[in-house]
Structure formats: structure tokens, C-alpha cells
Amino acid sequence: MSEVLVLDHPLIQHKLALLRDKRTGPKDFRELLDELSMLMAYEVTRHLPTEEVEVETPVGVARCRVVTGLHLALIPILRAGLGMVNGILRLVPTAKVGHIGLYRDHDTLQPVAYYCKLPPDLAQREVIVLDPMLATGGSAAEAVHLIRRQGARSIRLMCLVAAPEGIEVFHRAHPDVPIYTAAVDQCLNEKGYIVPGLGDAGDRLFGTR
Ligand code: PRP
Ligand code: URA
């Protein structure tokens, strides 16, 4: 079974509460998602290796640690995953960004792929897949299949709100891929929405409701 890491830092939980609120409009939704992604990136990148270097300060020589060979690839699932990219890029500006376009068919809830453009050297990169919602799990599982097909070996999934059903489906498809989330909610409703969730993340982010 892959790990599920629920990031319960007070700032993450506070901002998630604001994001969930139905009165939060697209401008604030975008800003909150951006801030949440930056805060969550702190945990999602915790495993990155570091090495010791010496740095000359104005006063002496400090032994410091720097991240070695930081080769990250951020892969947002369109559309809502786009809202999670910039917060992480501000911390790791050298990360490459790939894009996977998927939407859920309204009737079957199955993911339909319409775009895939990934960095060519995925086998050498630490991959972080970005999508705020893990509902049935179909979109994230399909995205990771596409990413593996291009050679990626080290993959993490970063979402904001996960349903137990989605975690189960994703686990079965990719037991070695850890899931980082800010919350595990109750269930899915009959339309495949996470309850209580936050509604349609893409529509709230881009104001297309
Ligand atoms: C949403 C969300 C995920 C997907 C999750 O995208 O951003 O990608 O649903 O659902 P699942 O776990 O059941 O697959 P949506 O299909 O609404 O596409 P959009 O972002 O383009 O609106
Ligand atoms: N996609 C969303 O944007 N929200 C949900 O609750 C489920 C899927």
C-alpha cells in the first residue's frame, strides 16, 4: 500500500477552510491554492538529498547544506492542477513543468485524456503530480500511468482533498506512489463530487461555473 500523508499544519488547515467556503470567489481561491501549494511543497520535498558545502560569510566560513542535483518535474493535471504550479515554482524555480489534460466524462466519471506534454528526462527527475481533487481516483491514476510510460521512476501525488474511494483506487493502481493531501473527506456523492469537498475546483479557480 502507498502512504497517505495528511498535512495537518495549522496554516494549511486554516487556508483549506477558507478555500472550501462557498463564498470564496476565484481571485481568493487562486491566491489560497497558490499559498497552500507552497506550504505543502515544504513536506512533499522533504526527502530531497542534501550535501554539505562551505560558504564564506562576511565573518567566517559556514558549513551549510544544499540540495543536491535538484531535478524536479511538476506535472499538473489540467485544469485545476494549474493552480498549484506557481507556488512550488517560487520555491524551486529550476523545476520543469509537464502538462496532462484530462477531464471526467460526466456520465461515466471515467477520465478522458486530451493532452500530454512531459519533460523528456523524467527517469532522472523527482516527479510531483498536482491536482487539488482526488475523487474517484481515475484522473490521478491515469495521469500516473501516462507519466510512467515516459520512464518516470520516482513519483509523488500532491492533492488537497481526497475521498476514501479515490485513495483506494489510486492505491490499487500505484501502490508505490505516496499521496500527500491536506484532508481526507467523508465520501463521494452520486455525481462523483467529494463530500463536503470544495465543489468543482476547476470552475472555482477559473470562474467558469
Ligand atoms: C477534476 C479535478 C480532477 C478530477 C478528479 O477535474 O481537477 O482532475 O476532477 O476526479 P476523479 O478523481 O474522479 O478523476 P475535471 O474532470 O472536473 O476537469 P477540469 O479540471 O478540466 O474541469
Ligand atoms: N472534481 C472536482 O473538482 N471536485 C470534486 O469534488 C470531484 C471532482
Tab-separated table of N, CA and C and ligand atoms in Angstrom, residues 79-80 104 109 131-136 139 161 163 185 187-189 191-204, ligand 2:
chain	number	residue	atom	x	y	z
A	79	ARG	N	-7.682	20.926	-15.586
A	79	ARG	CA	-7.268	22.305	-15.430
A	79	ARG	C	-6.796	22.652	-14.024
A	80	ALA	N	-7.452	22.082	-12.999
A	80	ALA	CA	-7.279	22.639	-11.657
A	80	ALA	C	-5.853	22.519	-11.124
A	104	ARG	N	-13.150	14.476	-16.651
A	104	ARG	CA	-14.012	13.333	-16.306
A	104	ARG	C	-15.242	13.367	-17.174
A	109	LEU	N	-17.874	9.121	-15.419
A	109	LEU	CA	-16.857	9.591	-14.469
A	109	LEU	C	-15.464	9.058	-14.800
A	131	ASP	N	-2.881	17.876	-8.462
A	131	ASP	CA	-4.320	18.002	-8.731
A	131	ASP	C	-5.001	18.190	-7.385
A	132	PRO	N	-5.760	19.288	-7.214
A	132	PRO	CA	-6.344	19.504	-5.883
A	132	PRO	C	-7.331	18.424	-5.454
A	133	MET	N	-7.981	17.737	-6.420
A	133	MET	CA	-9.056	16.817	-6.046
A	133	MET	C	-8.731	15.374	-6.409
A	134	LEU	N	-8.807	14.477	-5.424
A	134	LEU	CA	-8.710	13.035	-5.685
A	134	LEU	C	-10.090	12.477	-5.337
A	135	ALA	N	-10.935	12.345	-6.347
A	135	ALA	CA	-12.344	11.983	-6.099
A	135	ALA	C	-12.528	10.480	-6.327
A	136	THR	N	-12.853	10.051	-7.570
A	136	THR	CA	-12.893	8.604	-7.829
A	136	THR	C	-11.487	8.039	-7.943
A	139	SER	N	-8.662	10.049	-12.549
A	139	SER	CA	-7.793	11.002	-13.259
A	139	SER	C	-6.345	10.869	-12.794
A	161	VAL	N	-7.676	17.700	-1.323
A	161	VAL	CA	-8.785	16.996	-0.698
A	161	VAL	C	-8.921	15.629	-1.378
A	163	ALA	N	-10.930	11.744	-1.386
A	163	ALA	CA	-12.025	10.897	-0.913
A	163	ALA	C	-11.464	9.501	-0.637
A	185	ASP	N	-11.704	13.429	3.089
A	185	ASP	CA	-13.110	13.751	3.373
A	185	ASP	C	-13.941	12.484	3.542
A	187	CYS	N	-16.808	11.064	1.730
A	187	CYS	CA	-17.227	10.133	0.673
A	187	CYS	C	-17.461	10.911	-0.619
A	188	LEU	N	-17.923	10.207	-1.625
A	188	LEU	CA	-18.361	10.842	-2.874
A	188	LEU	C	-19.881	10.876	-2.901
A	189	ASN	N	-20.454	11.890	-3.565
A	189	ASN	CA	-21.907	11.851	-3.747
A	189	ASN	C	-22.235	11.136	-5.056
A	191	LYS	N	-22.920	12.156	-7.868
A	191	LYS	CA	-22.325	12.734	-9.082
A	191	LYS	C	-20.803	12.648	-9.073
A	192	GLY	N	-20.260	11.961	-8.088
A	192	GLY	CA	-18.805	11.807	-8.034
A	192	GLY	C	-18.088	13.000	-7.430
A	193	TYR	N	-18.827	13.888	-6.757
A	193	TYR	CA	-18.190	15.012	-6.068
A	193	TYR	C	-17.817	14.610	-4.645
A	194	ILE	N	-16.707	15.167	-4.182
A	194	ILE	CA	-16.262	14.878	-2.820
A	194	ILE	C	-17.158	15.626	-1.832
A	195	VAL	N	-17.597	14.910	-0.793
A	195	VAL	CA	-18.444	15.484	0.260
A	195	VAL	C	-17.639	15.537	1.570
A	196	PRO	N	-17.503	16.697	2.213
A	196	PRO	CA	-18.007	18.007	1.787
A	196	PRO	C	-17.152	18.672	0.713
A	197	GLY	N	-15.908	18.301	0.550
A	197	GLY	CA	-15.070	18.785	-0.547
A	197	GLY	C	-14.987	20.287	-0.654
A	198	LEU	N	-14.950	20.769	-1.872
A	198	LEU	CA	-14.966	22.216	-2.095
A	198	LEU	C	-15.678	22.562	-3.397
A	199	GLY	N	-16.377	21.587	-3.958
A	199	GLY	CA	-17.090	21.829	-5.218
A	199	GLY	C	-16.195	21.488	-6.394
A	200	ASP	N	-16.464	22.138	-7.529
A	200	ASP	CA	-15.672	21.879	-8.743
A	200	ASP	C	-14.456	22.797	-8.731
A	201	ALA	N	-13.294	22.203	-8.525
A	201	ALA	CA	-12.078	23.002	-8.327
A	201	ALA	C	-11.749	23.832	-9.567
A	202	GLY	N	-11.860	23.216	-10.757
A	202	GLY	CA	-11.538	23.949	-11.988
A	202	GLY	C	-12.460	25.140	-12.187
A	203	ASP	N	-13.740	24.935	-11.978
A	203	ASP	CA	-14.700	26.033	-12.146
A	203	ASP	C	-14.456	27.139	-11.128
A	204	ARG	N	-14.154	26.780	-9.907
A	204	ARG	CA	-13.936	27.806	-8.875
A	204	ARG	C	-12.636	28.580	-9.128
B	2	URA	N1	-13.629	17.209	-9.258
B	2	URA	C1	-13.805	18.350	-8.559
B	2	URA	O1	-13.383	19.425	-8.998
B	2	URA	N2	-14.441	18.288	-7.374
B	2	URA	C2	-14.900	17.135	-6.865
B	2	URA	O2	-15.461	17.134	-5.766
B	2	URA	C3	-14.720	15.954	-7.615
B	2	URA	C4	-14.074	16.023	-8.804
